[in-house]
CSV table of C-alpha atoms and ligand atoms in Angstrom, one decimal:
chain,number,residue,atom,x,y,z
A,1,UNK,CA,191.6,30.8,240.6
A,2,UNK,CA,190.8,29.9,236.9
A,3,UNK,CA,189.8,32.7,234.6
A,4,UNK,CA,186.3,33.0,233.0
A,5,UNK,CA,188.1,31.8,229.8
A,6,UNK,CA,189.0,28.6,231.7
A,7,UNK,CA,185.8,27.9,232.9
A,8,UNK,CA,183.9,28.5,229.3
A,9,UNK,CA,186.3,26.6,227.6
A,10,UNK,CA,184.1,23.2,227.5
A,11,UNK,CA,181.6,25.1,225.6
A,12,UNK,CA,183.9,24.7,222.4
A,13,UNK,CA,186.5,22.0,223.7
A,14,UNK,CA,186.8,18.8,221.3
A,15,UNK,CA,184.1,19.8,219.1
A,16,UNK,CA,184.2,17.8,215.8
A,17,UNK,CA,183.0,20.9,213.6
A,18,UNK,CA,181.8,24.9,213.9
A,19,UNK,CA,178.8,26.5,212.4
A,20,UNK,CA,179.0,29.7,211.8
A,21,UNK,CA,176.1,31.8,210.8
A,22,UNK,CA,176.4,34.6,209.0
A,23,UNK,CA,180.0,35.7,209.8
A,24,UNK,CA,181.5,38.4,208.9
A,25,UNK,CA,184.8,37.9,206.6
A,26,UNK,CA,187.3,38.7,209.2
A,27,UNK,CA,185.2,36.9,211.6
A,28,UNK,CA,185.4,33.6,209.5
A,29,UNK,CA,189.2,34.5,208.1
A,30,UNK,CA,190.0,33.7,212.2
A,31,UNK,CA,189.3,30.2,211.3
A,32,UNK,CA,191.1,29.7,208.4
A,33,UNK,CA,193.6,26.8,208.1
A,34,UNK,CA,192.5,25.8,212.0
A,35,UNK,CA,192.1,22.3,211.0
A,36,UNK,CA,188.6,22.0,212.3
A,37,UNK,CA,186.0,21.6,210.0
A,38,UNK,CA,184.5,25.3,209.4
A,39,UNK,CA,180.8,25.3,208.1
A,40,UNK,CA,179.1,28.8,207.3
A,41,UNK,CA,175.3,28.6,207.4
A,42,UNK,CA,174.3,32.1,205.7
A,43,UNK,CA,171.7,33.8,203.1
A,44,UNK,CA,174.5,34.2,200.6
A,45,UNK,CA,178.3,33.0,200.5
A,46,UNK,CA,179.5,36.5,200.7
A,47,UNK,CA,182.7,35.2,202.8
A,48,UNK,CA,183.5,32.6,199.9
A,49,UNK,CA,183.4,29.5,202.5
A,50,UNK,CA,184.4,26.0,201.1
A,51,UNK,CA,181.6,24.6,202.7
A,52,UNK,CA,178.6,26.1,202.8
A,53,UNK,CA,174.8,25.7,203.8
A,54,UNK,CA,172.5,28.1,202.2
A,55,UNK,CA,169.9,29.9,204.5
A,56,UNK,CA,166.5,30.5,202.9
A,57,UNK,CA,164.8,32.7,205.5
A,58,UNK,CA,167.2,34.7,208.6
A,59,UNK,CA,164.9,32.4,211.1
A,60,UNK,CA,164.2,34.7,213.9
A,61,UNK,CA,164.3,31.7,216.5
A,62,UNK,CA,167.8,30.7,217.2
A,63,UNK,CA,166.5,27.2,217.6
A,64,UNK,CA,165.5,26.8,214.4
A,65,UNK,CA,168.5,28.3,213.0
A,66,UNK,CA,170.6,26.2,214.9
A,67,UNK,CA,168.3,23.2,213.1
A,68,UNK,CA,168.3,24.3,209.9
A,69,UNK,CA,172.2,24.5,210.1
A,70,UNK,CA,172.6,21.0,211.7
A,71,UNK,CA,170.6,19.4,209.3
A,72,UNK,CA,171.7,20.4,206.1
A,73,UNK,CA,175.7,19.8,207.7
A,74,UNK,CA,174.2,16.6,208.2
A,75,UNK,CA,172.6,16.5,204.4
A,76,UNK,CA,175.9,17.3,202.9
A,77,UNK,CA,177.9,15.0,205.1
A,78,UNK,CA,179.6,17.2,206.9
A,79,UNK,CA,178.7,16.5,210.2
A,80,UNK,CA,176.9,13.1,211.5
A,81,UNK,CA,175.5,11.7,214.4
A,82,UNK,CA,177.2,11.7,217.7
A,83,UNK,CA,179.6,14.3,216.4
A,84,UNK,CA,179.9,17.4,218.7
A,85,UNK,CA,179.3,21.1,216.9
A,86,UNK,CA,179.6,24.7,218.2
A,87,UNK,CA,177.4,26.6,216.8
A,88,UNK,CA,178.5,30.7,216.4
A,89,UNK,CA,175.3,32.9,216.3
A,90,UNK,CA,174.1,36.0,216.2
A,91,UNK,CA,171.0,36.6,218.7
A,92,UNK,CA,171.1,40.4,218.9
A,93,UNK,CA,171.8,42.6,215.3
A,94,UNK,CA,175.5,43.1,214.7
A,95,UNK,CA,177.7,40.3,214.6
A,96,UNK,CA,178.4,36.9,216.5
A,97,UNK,CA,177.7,37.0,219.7
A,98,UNK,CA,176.4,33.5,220.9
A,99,UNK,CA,178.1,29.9,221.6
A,100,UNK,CA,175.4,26.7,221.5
A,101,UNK,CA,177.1,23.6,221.9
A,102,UNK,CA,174.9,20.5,220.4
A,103,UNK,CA,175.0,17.4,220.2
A,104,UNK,CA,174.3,16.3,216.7
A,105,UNK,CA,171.3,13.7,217.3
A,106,UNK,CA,168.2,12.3,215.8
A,107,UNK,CA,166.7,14.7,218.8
A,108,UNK,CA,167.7,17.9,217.0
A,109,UNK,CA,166.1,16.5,213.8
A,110,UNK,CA,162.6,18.3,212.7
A,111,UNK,CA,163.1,18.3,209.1
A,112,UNK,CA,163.4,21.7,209.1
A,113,UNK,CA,166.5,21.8,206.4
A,114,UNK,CA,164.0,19.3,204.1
A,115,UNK,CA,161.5,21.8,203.8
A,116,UNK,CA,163.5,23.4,201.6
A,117,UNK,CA,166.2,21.8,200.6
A,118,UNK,CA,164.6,18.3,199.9
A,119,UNK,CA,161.2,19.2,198.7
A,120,UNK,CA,159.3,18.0,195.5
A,121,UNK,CA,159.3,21.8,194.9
A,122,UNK,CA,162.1,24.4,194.2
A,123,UNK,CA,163.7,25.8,197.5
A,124,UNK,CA,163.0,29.2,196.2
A,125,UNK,CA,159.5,28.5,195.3
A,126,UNK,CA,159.1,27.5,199.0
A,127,UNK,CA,160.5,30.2,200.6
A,128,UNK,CA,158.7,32.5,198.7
A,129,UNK,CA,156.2,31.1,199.4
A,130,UNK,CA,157.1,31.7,202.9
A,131,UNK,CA,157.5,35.4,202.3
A,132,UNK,CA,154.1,35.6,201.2
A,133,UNK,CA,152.5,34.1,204.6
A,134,UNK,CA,154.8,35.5,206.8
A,135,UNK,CA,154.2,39.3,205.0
A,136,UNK,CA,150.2,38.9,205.0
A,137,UNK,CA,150.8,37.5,208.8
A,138,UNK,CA,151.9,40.7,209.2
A,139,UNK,CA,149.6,43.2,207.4
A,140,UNK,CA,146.8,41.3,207.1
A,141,UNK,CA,144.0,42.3,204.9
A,142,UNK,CA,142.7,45.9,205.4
A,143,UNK,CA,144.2,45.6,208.7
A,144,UNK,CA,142.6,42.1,210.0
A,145,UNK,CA,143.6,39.6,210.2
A,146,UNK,CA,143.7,36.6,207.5
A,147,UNK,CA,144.4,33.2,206.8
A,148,UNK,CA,146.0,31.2,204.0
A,149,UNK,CA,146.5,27.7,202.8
A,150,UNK,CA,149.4,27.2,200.3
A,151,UNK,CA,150.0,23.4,198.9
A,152,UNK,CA,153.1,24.1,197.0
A,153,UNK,CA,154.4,20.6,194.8
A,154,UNK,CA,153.0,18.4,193.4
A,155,UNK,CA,150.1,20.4,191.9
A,156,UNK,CA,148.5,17.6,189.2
A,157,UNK,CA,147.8,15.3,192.5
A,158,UNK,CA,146.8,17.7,194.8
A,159,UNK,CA,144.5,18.9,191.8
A,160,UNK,CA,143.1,15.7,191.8
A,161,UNK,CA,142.3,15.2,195.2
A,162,UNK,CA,140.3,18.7,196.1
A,163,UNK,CA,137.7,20.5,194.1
A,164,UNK,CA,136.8,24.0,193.4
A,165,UNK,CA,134.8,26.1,195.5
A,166,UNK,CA,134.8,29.3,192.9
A,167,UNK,CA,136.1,29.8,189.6
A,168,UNK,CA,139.7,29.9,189.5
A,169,UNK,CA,141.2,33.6,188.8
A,170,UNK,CA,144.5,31.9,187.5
A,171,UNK,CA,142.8,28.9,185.1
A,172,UNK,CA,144.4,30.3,181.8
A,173,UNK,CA,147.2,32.5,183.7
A,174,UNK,CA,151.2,31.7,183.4
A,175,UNK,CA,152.4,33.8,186.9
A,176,UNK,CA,154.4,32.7,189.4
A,177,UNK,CA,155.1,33.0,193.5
A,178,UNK,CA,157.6,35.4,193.8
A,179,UNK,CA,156.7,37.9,191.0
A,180,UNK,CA,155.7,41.5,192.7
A,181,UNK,CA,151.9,41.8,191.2
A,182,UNK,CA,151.4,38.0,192.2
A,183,UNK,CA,151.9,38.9,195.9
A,184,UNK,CA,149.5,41.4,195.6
A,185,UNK,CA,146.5,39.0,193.6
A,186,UNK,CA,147.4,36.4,196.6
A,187,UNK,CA,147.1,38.7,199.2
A,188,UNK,CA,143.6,39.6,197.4
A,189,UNK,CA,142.5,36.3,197.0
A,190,UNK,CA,143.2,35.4,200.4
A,191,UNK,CA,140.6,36.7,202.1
A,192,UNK,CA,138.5,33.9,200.0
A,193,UNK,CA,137.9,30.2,200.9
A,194,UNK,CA,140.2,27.6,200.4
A,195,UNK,CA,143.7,26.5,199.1
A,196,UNK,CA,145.7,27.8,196.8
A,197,UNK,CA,147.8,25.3,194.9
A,198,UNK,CA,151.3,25.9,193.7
A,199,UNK,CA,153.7,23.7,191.3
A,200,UNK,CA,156.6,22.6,191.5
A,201,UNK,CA,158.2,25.4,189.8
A,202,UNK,CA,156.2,27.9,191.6
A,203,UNK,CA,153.3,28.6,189.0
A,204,UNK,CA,149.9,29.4,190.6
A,205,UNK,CA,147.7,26.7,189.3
A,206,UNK,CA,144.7,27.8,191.3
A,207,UNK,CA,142.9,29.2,193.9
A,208,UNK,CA,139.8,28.1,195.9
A,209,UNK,CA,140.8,24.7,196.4
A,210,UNK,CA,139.0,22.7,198.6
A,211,UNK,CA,141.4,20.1,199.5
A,212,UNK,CA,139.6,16.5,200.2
A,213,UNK,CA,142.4,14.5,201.9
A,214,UNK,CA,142.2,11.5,203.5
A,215,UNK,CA,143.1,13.0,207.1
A,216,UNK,CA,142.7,9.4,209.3
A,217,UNK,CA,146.1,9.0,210.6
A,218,UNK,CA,147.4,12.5,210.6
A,219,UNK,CA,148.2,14.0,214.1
A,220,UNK,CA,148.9,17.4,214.0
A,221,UNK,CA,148.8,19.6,217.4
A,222,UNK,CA,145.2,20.0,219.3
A,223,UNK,CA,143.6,23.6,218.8
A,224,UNK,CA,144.0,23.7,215.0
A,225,UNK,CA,141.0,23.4,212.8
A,226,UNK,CA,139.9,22.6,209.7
A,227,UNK,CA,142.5,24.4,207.3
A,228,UNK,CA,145.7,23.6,208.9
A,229,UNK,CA,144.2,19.5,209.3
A,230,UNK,CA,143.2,19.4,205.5
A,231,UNK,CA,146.8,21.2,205.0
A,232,UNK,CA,148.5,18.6,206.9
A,233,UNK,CA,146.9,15.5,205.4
A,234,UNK,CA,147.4,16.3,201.8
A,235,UNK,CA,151.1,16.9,202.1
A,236,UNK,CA,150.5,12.9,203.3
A,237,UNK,CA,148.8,11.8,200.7
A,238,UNK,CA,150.7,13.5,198.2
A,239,UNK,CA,154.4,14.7,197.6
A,240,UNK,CA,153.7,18.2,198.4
A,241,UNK,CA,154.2,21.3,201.1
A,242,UNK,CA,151.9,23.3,203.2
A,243,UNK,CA,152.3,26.7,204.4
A,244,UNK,CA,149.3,27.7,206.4
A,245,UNK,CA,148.6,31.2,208.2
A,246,UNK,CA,146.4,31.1,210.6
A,247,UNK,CA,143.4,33.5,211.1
A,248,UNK,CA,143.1,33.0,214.6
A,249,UNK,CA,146.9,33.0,215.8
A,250,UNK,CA,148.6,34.9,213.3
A,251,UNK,CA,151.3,32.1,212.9
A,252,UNK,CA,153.0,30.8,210.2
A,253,UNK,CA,153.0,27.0,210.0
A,254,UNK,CA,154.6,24.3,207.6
A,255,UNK,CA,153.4,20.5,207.1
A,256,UNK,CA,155.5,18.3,205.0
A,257,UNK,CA,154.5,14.4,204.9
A,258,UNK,CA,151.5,14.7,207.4
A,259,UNK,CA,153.9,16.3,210.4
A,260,UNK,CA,154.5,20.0,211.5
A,261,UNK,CA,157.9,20.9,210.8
A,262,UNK,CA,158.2,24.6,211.5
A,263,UNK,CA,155.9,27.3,213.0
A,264,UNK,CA,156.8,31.0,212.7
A,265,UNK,CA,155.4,34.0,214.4
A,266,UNK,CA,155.3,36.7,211.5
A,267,UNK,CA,155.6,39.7,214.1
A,268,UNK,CA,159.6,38.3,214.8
A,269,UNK,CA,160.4,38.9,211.4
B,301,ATP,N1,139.5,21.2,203.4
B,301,ATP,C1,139.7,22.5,203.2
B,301,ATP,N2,140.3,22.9,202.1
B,301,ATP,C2,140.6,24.2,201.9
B,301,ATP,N3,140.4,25.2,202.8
B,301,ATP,C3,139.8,24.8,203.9
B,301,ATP,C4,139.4,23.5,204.2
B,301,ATP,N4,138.8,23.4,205.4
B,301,ATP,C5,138.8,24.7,205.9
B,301,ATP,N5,139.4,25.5,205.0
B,301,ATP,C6,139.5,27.0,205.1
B,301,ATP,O1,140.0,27.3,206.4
B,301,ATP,C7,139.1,28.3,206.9
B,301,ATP,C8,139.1,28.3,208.4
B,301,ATP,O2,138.7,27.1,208.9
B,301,ATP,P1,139.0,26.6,210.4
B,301,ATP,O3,138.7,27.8,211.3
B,301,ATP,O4,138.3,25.4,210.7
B,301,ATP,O5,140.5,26.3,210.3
B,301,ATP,P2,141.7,26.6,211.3
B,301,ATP,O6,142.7,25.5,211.1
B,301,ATP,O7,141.1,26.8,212.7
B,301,ATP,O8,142.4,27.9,210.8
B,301,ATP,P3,142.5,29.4,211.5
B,301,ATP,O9,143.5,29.2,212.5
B,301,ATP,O10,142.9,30.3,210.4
B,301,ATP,O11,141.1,29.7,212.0
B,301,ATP,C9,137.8,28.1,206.2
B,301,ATP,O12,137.0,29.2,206.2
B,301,ATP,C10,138.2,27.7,204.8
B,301,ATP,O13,138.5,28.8,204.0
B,302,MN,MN1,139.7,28.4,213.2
């Protein structure tokens, strides 16, 4: 009779490469000098990988994990299409404890690893971005809930395609995402109308945007209204990012060039 071992095996055999997520050193050290091609997909290079993909958020769905990995092994050539991977994962807290095998496809490709990576703005002005939604997501404001529209990239076109609905608090200001007392004016302004629009770099150039997009052509799930459609179509009609909370769901979505790329529930994180 053939041993569990046996009858796992195809999980991993004949891969061409291995993801690992977040390893531990000893955990990676194990595949040292294996001759298969090793890729660590983490927050930080803490076990001194060769190759590496850089994680900007821990991605609570495995999924998108998985993705996020794939696609930026695929970005930096160092895994293509038709090429089999296993993917080592940790699901639960404390270490690797999960085998995906996938295929490496155009299937598995949302764009998820562009979001960040490949984006008109900085990566870290993205994900803190990010931070931002997914932390109101979870408090809201005074305990409701809120929404907010981030346009991050871009700013000088987006500017010129939406118009203000209220003064703008950061007209003469110099502050960026990602600074502590930001977060707190954004979380503020938030329970306000309209976009806030970010730059490249990550300065605030203003809130109480109303974006005016041209939105025919943009096909974005049914059920969502007005602020995640205006979202959507301006990251068409310019080179920019949305990250929209939603009042009414409490999730965290992301539009880059028209299309949903990732949606987040703020709760998992
Ligand atoms: N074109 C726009 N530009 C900027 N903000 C907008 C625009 N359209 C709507 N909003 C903002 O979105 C808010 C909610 O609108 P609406 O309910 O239609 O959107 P929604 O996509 O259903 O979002 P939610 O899930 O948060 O309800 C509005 O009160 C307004 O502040
Ligand atoms: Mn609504």
């Amino acid at each position: 009779m053939a041993s569990l071992t046996e009858h796992l095996s195809d999980l991993v055999a004949e891969v061409d490469a291995v993801l690992l997520f977040s390893p531990t050193s000893s955990f990676y050290e194990r595949f040292a000098d294996d001759g298969i091609e090793v890729v660590v997909v983490a927050p930080d290079n803490d076990v001194d990988a060769e190759t590496f993909v850089d994680l900007p958020l821990p991605f609570d769905n495995v999924k998108d994990r998985i993705r996020f990995g794939i696609e930026g092994a695929m970005d930096a050539d160092l895994v293509s299409e038709g090429d089999e991977v296993a993917c080592v994962a940790s699901v639960f807290e404390g270490g690797s404890d999960a085998i995906v095998r996938v295929t490496v496809d155009e299937s598995i490709h949302t764009g998820i690893f562009d979001l960040f990576a490949n984006s008109r703005a900085e990566p870290s002005v993205i994900r803190d971005v990010f931070e931002v939604a997914i932390e109101l997501g979870q408090k809201g404001q005074k305990g409701k809930p809120v929404g907010a529209l981030f346009v991050v990239g871009d700013a000088g076109k987006v500017m010129n395609k939406s118009r203000p609905l209220s003064y703008n608090p950061f007209e003469k200001s110099h502050v960026h995402v990602g600074d502590p007392i930001v977060n707190v004016m954004l979380k503020e302004f938030s329970r306000l109308d309209g976009a806030f629009v970010v730059s490249d770099s990550g300065k605030i150039v203003s809130a109480y945007r109303y974006l005016e997009p041209a939105a025919e052509g943009v096909d974005i799930p049914k059920g969502l209204g007005a602020r995640h459609m205006s979202g959507a179509a301006i990251t068409r009609d310019t080179n920019s990012t949305a990250i929209v909370l939603s009042e009414s769901d409490g999730l965290v979505r992301a539009f880059k060039a028209g299309e949903l790329v990732l949606e987040i529930d703020p709760e998992e994180y």
